Amino acid sequence: MKNLLIESISKYITLNLDEENLIESFWIKKTLHKGDYLLRNGKTCRTDNFVVSGTLKAFYINSKTGKEEILYFAIENWWATDIESFQKQKPSIYNIQAIEKTELLQIHYDSFQEMLKQIPKLERFFRIILENYLSSLQRRIIEDNVLNAEQRYTNFTENYPKIVAKVPQYLIASYLGITAEFLSRIRKKT
Amino acid sequence: MKNLLIESISKYITLNLDEENLIESFWIKKTLHKGDYLLRNGKTCRTDNFVVSGTLKAFYINSKTGKEEILYFAIENWWATDIESFQKQKPSIYNIQAIEKTELLQIHYDSFQEMLKQIPKLERFFRIILENYLSSLQRRIIEDNVLNAEQRYTNFTENYPKIVAKVPQYLIASYLGITAEFLSRIRKKT
C-alpha cells in the first residue's frame, strides 16, 4: 500500500516506482502524543511536516489579550510547517502542538533541498499546494473582515467538515476570533 | 538589456539565452493609467501580472464599515494577481487598481500552463516566490493581532520603504487597519 504522502503527491504529478521509493527514503516517521509540541515560538522549524494521522493546532499568544489565537489546524493529508521559519531557517513566531496522538512524516531542511535536486518535478507539487494554501489564507483575511461570525462559522463547517468533527469547539471559536459562548449561540441557531 | 522579469527569475534559477527568449515570448506588455482596474471583484483573473513600473492596490469593501480595505500593494518587481482566481479560473473576491501609471507584463492562463510545460524549471521559481509571499502573509496575520498600530507602522516602513515613499498615507493607514488621523499622530511621534 502506498503511503499517504505519495498518494498526495500523485494527485498532481506522475511518479514512477523508483521515484516513489526515492521520495520515501528522504522522510522519517515521527509520533507525537497529545500535548507534545512540534514547534515552539523562538525555535527554528528544522523539518517540513506532513500529517499522516491525528490533529495539530498552530497558534500564538495575542499580547493584547493574553489569549491563544489559532492560526490553523492540521489533520491527515495536510502540512504542519512554519514555511517562513523552515524556508529561511530562522526562529518561528508561532507554536505547533498536537491536540491528539499524531503521526507525521518529516523531512529535514537539507534533505528537502536534496530531494528537490534529485527529483525536480516535485517543485511542481510544492508550487501547487502552496498556491492552494495561499488562496485559502488570502480568502480568510478578506472573510474575517467582510463576514460576520455566523457566516464565518458556516463557511468553516462547509469547507472543513473533518476539522469540525475532530477539534474541540473552543479551539474553533479561537480560530474564528470569537468566544466559545458566542459560537455555542451560533450553533444553536444554525 | 534584460527585462525585469527575466532578472527576477534569474535570482532563483539559471536560464540560458534560448530559455530567456522563450519565456519572454509568452508575456504581453500592458499599460494601465491611474484609476484603471486590472481586476474587479466578481470577474475572473485571466492573467498573471508582473509589475515592471508603477503601483497598484489590491482591495475589497468591508461590508461592516462600507470602507475600502487594502489587501496588498504591488510595485515594480512584484506580482499583482489574485492567485486563487487565476489558478482556479473562478471569480475574484477582490479588486486590483492602478494608483499611478503602471506597466505590466501579463501572461494568460493557458500560456502560463504551456510555459511551465516547456520550461519545467520555472516551477522552482514560482514555488520559491510563493513561499516568500506566504511567509509575509502568515506573519501579517499574526502581527495584526499581536502588535499595536505603532509597531505595525514601524515594521511596515522598515520592510517596505519603497511603498511608503510612493503610496498615499491614507492607503497605508487602510492597509494597517487604522484611520489616517491615527497614522498621522503615529508619524509625528516616530
XYZ file of C-alpha atoms in Angstrom:
380
model
C 0.000 0.000 0.000
C 1.266 3.451 -0.940
C 1.879 5.852 1.852
C -0.382 8.901 2.192
C 2.328 11.349 1.155
C 2.989 9.544 -2.138
C -0.765 9.459 -2.760
C -0.974 13.191 -2.079
C 1.904 13.991 -4.463
C 0.474 11.663 -7.129
C -2.670 13.809 -7.329
C -0.589 16.487 -9.047
C 2.382 14.780 -10.686
C 3.079 11.334 -12.092
C 5.719 9.295 -10.267
C 7.293 6.016 -11.296
C 8.119 3.363 -8.700
C 11.796 4.387 -8.463
C 10.800 7.970 -7.789
C 8.267 6.881 -5.172
C 10.924 4.840 -3.382
C 13.444 7.652 -3.623
C 10.975 10.180 -2.189
C 10.040 7.821 0.652
C 13.710 7.376 1.546
C 14.004 11.059 2.494
C 11.187 11.056 5.054
C 11.262 9.925 8.677
C 8.264 8.761 10.740
C 7.514 10.630 13.938
C 4.837 10.157 16.597
C 3.569 12.968 18.808
C 1.367 12.404 21.838
C -1.420 14.721 22.909
C 0.105 17.983 24.135
C 3.538 17.408 22.524
C 4.987 20.405 20.729
C 6.166 20.065 17.140
C 7.449 23.653 17.122
C 7.830 26.401 19.706
C 7.837 30.148 19.177
C 11.510 31.259 19.035
C 12.808 27.896 17.766
C 13.674 27.175 14.155
C 11.453 24.807 12.199
C 14.040 22.214 11.063
C 11.636 19.872 9.264
C 8.774 20.021 6.801
C 5.943 18.016 8.384
C 3.246 16.023 6.597
C 0.393 14.760 8.772
C -0.445 11.067 8.311
C -2.999 10.915 11.137
C -4.051 12.961 14.150
C -4.578 16.692 14.648
C -2.336 19.662 15.413
C -3.015 23.305 16.144
C -0.760 26.188 15.113
C -1.178 29.114 17.492
C 0.380 32.200 19.048
C -0.357 34.287 22.105
C -2.146 37.567 21.492
C -0.145 40.053 23.537
C -3.155 42.380 23.861
C -5.476 39.777 25.375
C -3.001 37.172 26.676
C -5.105 34.561 24.870
C -4.137 31.785 22.484
C -5.099 32.522 18.874
C -5.343 29.687 16.339
C -3.539 30.266 13.049
C -4.557 26.930 11.518
C -5.345 23.311 12.226
C -3.583 20.427 10.505
C -5.184 16.989 10.096
C -4.276 13.947 7.988
C -3.070 14.735 4.481
C -2.158 18.328 5.427
C 1.062 20.086 6.376
C 2.162 21.399 9.755
C 5.178 23.557 8.988
C 6.024 27.208 9.590
C 7.033 27.840 5.995
C 8.890 31.095 6.787
C 10.900 29.513 9.575
C 11.605 26.369 7.536
C 12.457 28.113 4.286
C 14.724 30.741 5.861
C 15.906 28.551 8.762
C 15.117 31.321 11.227
C 13.159 31.327 14.516
C 9.402 30.820 14.268
C 6.888 33.354 15.582
C 4.329 30.671 16.448
C 3.771 27.259 18.036
C 2.542 23.935 16.669
C 1.176 21.399 19.160
C -0.558 18.026 18.857
C -4.107 18.045 20.236
C -4.323 14.255 19.944
C -1.885 11.426 19.106
C -0.410 12.388 15.739
C 1.694 10.514 13.175
C 3.923 12.614 10.920
C 6.329 12.181 8.042
C 9.201 14.617 8.453
C 11.978 15.760 6.171
C 14.972 17.808 7.312
C 15.809 21.088 5.600
C 18.954 19.742 3.889
C 17.177 16.558 2.796
C 14.341 18.650 1.404
C 16.778 20.580 -0.809
C 18.479 17.339 -1.838
C 15.159 15.675 -2.657
C 14.174 18.590 -4.928
C 17.576 18.418 -6.601
C 17.220 14.706 -7.290
C 13.530 14.872 -8.286
C 12.986 18.354 -9.762
C 9.435 17.601 -10.801
C 8.467 17.771 -7.125
C 8.861 21.554 -7.477
C 5.533 21.456 -9.326
C 3.801 19.627 -6.498
C 5.028 22.117 -3.891
C 4.177 25.063 -6.172
C 0.588 23.845 -6.494
C -0.007 23.088 -2.808
C 1.470 26.484 -1.890
C -0.966 28.126 -4.316
C -3.806 26.272 -2.612
C -2.706 27.314 0.858
C -2.074 30.909 -0.224
C -5.544 31.064 -1.775
C -7.195 29.918 1.440
C -5.115 32.308 3.566
C -5.952 35.292 1.336
C -9.623 34.377 1.403
C -9.500 34.079 5.178
C -8.015 37.582 5.598
C -10.826 39.036 3.493
C -13.628 36.963 5.030
C -12.505 37.828 8.562
C -13.182 41.435 7.606
C -16.298 41.207 5.478
C -18.299 38.349 7.019
C -19.967 38.213 10.403
C -19.197 35.418 12.873
C -22.182 33.306 11.827
C -21.201 33.422 8.134
C -17.590 32.601 9.023
C -18.693 29.588 11.062
C -20.966 28.365 8.251
C -18.122 28.709 5.725
C -15.736 26.906 8.037
C -18.084 23.959 8.576
C -18.690 23.695 4.826
C -15.006 23.893 3.891
C -13.516 21.877 6.748
C -16.093 19.316 7.955
C -13.336 16.912 9.073
C -11.810 19.554 11.347
C -15.191 20.475 12.818
C -15.713 16.791 13.626
C -12.320 16.397 15.347
C -11.452 19.693 17.022
C -12.957 20.972 20.311
C -15.423 23.845 19.847
C -13.410 26.307 21.965
C -10.481 25.966 19.529
C -12.727 26.527 16.520
C -14.089 29.619 18.300
C -10.496 30.826 18.734
C -9.785 30.228 15.028
C -12.876 32.251 14.130
C -11.883 35.026 16.545
C -14.982 34.684 18.729
C -15.695 33.426 22.255
C -16.750 29.823 22.891
C -20.056 31.159 24.333
C -20.783 33.095 21.160
C -20.001 30.060 18.994
C -22.352 27.980 21.114
C -25.138 30.518 20.480
C -24.437 30.470 16.706
C -24.552 26.662 16.640
C -27.965 26.624 18.347
C -29.284 28.982 15.658
C -27.880 27.139 12.613
C 19.260 44.917 -21.537
C 17.362 42.076 -19.854
C 13.796 42.720 -18.884
C 12.913 42.967 -15.200
C 11.004 39.682 -15.179
C 13.974 37.705 -16.520
C 16.182 39.397 -13.923
C 13.710 38.460 -11.203
C 13.571 34.801 -12.309
C 17.372 34.663 -12.653
C 17.770 35.389 -8.953
C 16.483 31.881 -8.242
C 17.192 29.742 -11.302
C 19.772 29.775 -14.088
C 18.440 30.457 -17.578
C 20.259 30.200 -20.892
C 19.587 32.705 -23.674
C 17.155 30.389 -25.501
C 15.136 29.934 -22.331
C 15.111 33.677 -21.687
C 13.794 34.320 -25.192
C 11.222 31.564 -24.883
C 9.957 32.922 -21.555
C 9.759 36.467 -22.944
C 7.702 35.233 -25.901
C 4.843 34.200 -23.565
C 4.374 37.618 -21.949
C 2.485 40.656 -23.270
C 3.111 44.288 -22.289
C 0.200 46.223 -20.818
C -0.124 49.827 -19.652
C -2.633 50.947 -17.030
C -3.377 54.591 -16.284
C -4.143 55.968 -12.850
C -7.512 54.641 -11.732
C -7.668 51.788 -14.283
C -8.788 48.430 -12.909
C -6.668 45.352 -13.533
C -9.255 43.106 -11.832
C -12.745 43.617 -10.429
C -14.481 41.655 -7.695
C -16.706 39.049 -9.398
C -14.549 38.820 -12.551
C -12.050 36.038 -13.206
C -8.343 36.862 -13.141
C -7.333 35.695 -16.638
C -3.662 36.728 -16.456
C -0.731 36.502 -14.081
C 0.606 40.069 -13.760
C 4.205 41.112 -13.125
C 4.723 44.809 -12.339
C 7.512 46.484 -14.353
C 6.830 50.026 -13.054
C 4.089 51.903 -11.239
C 1.900 50.989 -8.264
C -1.323 49.056 -7.764
C -3.555 48.446 -4.787
C -5.493 45.239 -4.137
C -8.582 45.970 -2.049
C -12.088 44.918 -1.094
C -15.017 46.667 0.525
C -15.604 45.886 4.190
C -19.329 45.190 4.377
C -19.448 46.163 8.058
C -17.955 49.639 7.592
C -18.540 50.243 3.862
C -14.872 51.226 3.652
C -12.136 50.093 1.284
C -9.618 47.739 2.909
C -6.178 47.238 1.378
C -5.075 43.623 0.949
C -1.678 44.492 -0.554
C 0.228 46.961 -2.689
C 2.205 45.920 -5.757
C 5.147 47.961 -7.076
C 7.878 47.198 -9.616
C 9.302 43.684 -9.450
C 6.208 42.359 -7.609
C 3.099 40.496 -8.681
C -0.474 41.756 -8.920
C -2.555 38.613 -9.339
C -5.394 37.053 -7.376
C -3.744 33.658 -7.180
C -6.965 31.822 -6.216
C -8.943 33.359 -9.088
C -6.089 32.795 -11.565
C -5.241 29.263 -10.507
C -8.840 28.024 -10.369
C -10.162 30.367 -13.105
C -13.031 31.405 -10.868
C -14.379 34.874 -9.922
C -12.205 37.005 -7.684
C -13.356 38.304 -4.298
C -11.280 41.482 -4.578
C -10.213 44.341 -6.844
C -6.818 45.433 -8.206
C -6.489 49.041 -9.388
C -3.581 51.194 -10.592
C -2.922 54.162 -8.292
C -0.491 55.655 -10.829
C 0.534 54.870 -14.404
C 1.638 51.225 -14.338
C 3.484 48.988 -16.813
C 2.828 45.260 -16.569
C 3.936 42.030 -18.168
C 0.963 39.684 -18.440
C 0.611 36.013 -19.257
C -2.720 34.317 -19.975
C -3.744 31.257 -18.010
C -3.275 28.811 -20.917
C 0.084 30.349 -21.851
C 1.181 30.079 -18.226
C 0.489 26.325 -18.246
C 2.231 25.993 -21.623
C 5.261 27.960 -20.424
C 5.639 25.664 -17.385
C 5.314 22.626 -19.643
C 8.048 23.883 -21.969
C 10.349 25.156 -19.194
C 9.643 22.963 -16.144
C 12.441 24.535 -14.125
C 10.238 27.642 -13.779
C 8.194 25.599 -11.294
C 11.054 26.175 -8.858
C 10.937 29.944 -9.325
C 7.182 30.087 -8.696
C 7.478 27.697 -5.734
C 10.059 29.972 -4.097
C 8.225 33.275 -4.673
C 5.003 31.684 -3.376
C 6.881 30.625 -0.228
C 8.052 34.220 0.187
C 4.574 35.662 -0.253
C 3.024 33.034 2.018
C 5.607 33.802 4.710
C 4.804 37.509 4.640
C 1.038 36.887 4.659
C 1.269 34.496 7.622
C 3.450 36.982 9.501
C 0.959 39.759 8.737
C -1.974 37.775 10.181
C -0.038 37.239 13.410
C 1.375 40.762 13.663
C -2.058 42.319 13.079
C -3.117 40.522 16.243
C -0.084 40.837 18.493
C 1.387 44.251 17.620
C -0.093 47.672 18.261
C -0.593 50.174 15.423
C 2.688 51.971 16.080
C 4.705 48.746 15.938
C 2.881 47.692 12.767
C 3.674 51.013 11.120
C 7.354 50.804 12.142
C 7.583 47.248 10.738
C 5.893 48.309 7.525
C 8.261 51.250 6.954
C 11.267 49.010 7.651
C 10.105 46.189 5.373
C 8.581 48.231 2.549
C 10.369 51.615 2.339
C 9.661 51.860 -1.417
C 5.915 51.524 -0.847
C 5.957 54.105 1.958
C 7.705 56.513 -0.424
C 5.171 56.000 -3.238
C 1.775 55.323 -1.683
C -0.513 57.988 -0.142
C -0.660 57.857 3.661
C -4.426 57.207 3.790
C -3.919 53.967 1.837
C -1.114 52.856 4.150
C -3.445 53.594 7.085
C -6.079 51.379 5.427
C -3.520 48.581 4.956
C -2.613 48.846 8.645
C -6.279 48.857 9.668
C -6.152 52.308 11.294
C -7.550 55.756 10.434
C -5.480 58.302 8.508
C -5.678 60.639 11.536
C -4.264 57.973 13.833
C -1.430 57.235 11.382
C -0.644 60.934 11.237
C -0.324 61.008 15.046
C 1.950 57.936 14.985
C 4.185 59.540 12.350
C 4.626 62.684 14.459
C 5.755 60.525 17.385
C 8.228 58.319 15.496
